Short mmCIF file of C-alpha atoms in Angstrom, two decimals:
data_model
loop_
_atom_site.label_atom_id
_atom_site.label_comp_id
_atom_site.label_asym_id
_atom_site.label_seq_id
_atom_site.Cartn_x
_atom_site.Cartn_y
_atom_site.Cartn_z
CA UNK A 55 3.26 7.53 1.53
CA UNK A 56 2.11 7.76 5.09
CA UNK A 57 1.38 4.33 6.25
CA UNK A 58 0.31 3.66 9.47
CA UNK A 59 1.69 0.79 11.87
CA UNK A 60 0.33 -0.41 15.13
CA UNK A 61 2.45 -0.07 18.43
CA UNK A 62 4.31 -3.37 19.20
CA UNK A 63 1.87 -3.65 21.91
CA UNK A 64 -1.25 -3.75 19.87
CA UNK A 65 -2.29 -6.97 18.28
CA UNK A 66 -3.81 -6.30 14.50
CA UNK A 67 -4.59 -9.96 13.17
CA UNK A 68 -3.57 -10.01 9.28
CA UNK A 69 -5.93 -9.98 6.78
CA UNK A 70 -4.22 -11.34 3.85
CA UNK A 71 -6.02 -13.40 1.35
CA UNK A 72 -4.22 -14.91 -1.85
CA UNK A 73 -6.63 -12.51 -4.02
CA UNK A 74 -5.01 -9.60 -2.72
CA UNK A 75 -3.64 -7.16 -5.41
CA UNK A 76 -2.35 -3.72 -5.90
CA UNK A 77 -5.01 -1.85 -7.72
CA UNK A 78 -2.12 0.49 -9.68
CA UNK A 79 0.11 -2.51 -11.23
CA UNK A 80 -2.69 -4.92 -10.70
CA UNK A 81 0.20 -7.68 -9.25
CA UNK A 82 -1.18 -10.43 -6.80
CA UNK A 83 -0.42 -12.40 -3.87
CA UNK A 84 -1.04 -15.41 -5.66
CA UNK A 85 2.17 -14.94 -7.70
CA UNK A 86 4.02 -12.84 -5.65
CA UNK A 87 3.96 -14.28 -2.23
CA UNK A 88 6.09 -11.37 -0.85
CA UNK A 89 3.87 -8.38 -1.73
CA UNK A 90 3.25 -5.82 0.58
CA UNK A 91 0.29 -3.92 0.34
CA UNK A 92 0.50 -0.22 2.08
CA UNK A 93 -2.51 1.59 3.03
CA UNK A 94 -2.16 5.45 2.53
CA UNK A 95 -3.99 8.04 4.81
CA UNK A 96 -7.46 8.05 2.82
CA UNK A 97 -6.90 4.27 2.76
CA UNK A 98 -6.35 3.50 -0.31
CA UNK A 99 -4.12 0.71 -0.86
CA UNK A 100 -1.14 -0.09 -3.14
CA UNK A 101 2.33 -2.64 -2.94
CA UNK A 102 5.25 -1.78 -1.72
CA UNK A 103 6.73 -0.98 -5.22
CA UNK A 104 4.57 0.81 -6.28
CA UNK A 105 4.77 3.54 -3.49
CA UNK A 106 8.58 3.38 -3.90
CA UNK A 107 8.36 4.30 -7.40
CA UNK A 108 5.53 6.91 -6.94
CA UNK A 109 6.79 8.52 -4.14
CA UNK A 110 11.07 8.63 -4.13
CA UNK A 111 11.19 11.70 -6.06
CA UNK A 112 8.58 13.51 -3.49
CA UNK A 113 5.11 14.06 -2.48
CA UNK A 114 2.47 12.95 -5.25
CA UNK A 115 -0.78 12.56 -5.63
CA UNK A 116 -2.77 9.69 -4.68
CA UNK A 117 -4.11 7.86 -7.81
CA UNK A 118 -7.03 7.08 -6.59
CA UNK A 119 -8.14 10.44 -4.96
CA UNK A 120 -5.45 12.63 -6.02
CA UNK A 121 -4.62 13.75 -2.44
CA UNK A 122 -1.32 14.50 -1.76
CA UNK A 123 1.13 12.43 -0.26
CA UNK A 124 4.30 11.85 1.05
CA UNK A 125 6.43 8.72 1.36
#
């Protein structure tokens, strides 16, 4: 998945709540205070694991809008 970071020189503030959850294995922050959450292209969002299992073996479609995508 394509995931897009900011230049060291930008400043993004975080935007992390304790609600936040992946949408595709429905884990939360609130349990899991180590969760990533990745933003794809079409900005949909899913954790860290869940792209890594999704995507190792290759591009795949995006669950939510089936566009395809690479890790």
């Amino acid at each position: 998945m394509e995931v897009f970071a900011p230049a060291k020189s930008q400043s993004i503030p975080a935007c992390r709540t304790e609600d936040d959850s992946c949408p595709q294995c429905k884990s939360g922050r609130y349990l899991n205070r180590n969760m990533k959450l990745l933003a794809s292209p079409c900005y949909h969002r899913m954790c860290e694991e869940c792209v890594s299992n999704r995507f190792d073996a290759g591009p795949a479609p995006c669950p939510e809008c089936h566009r395809f995508l690479r890790k």
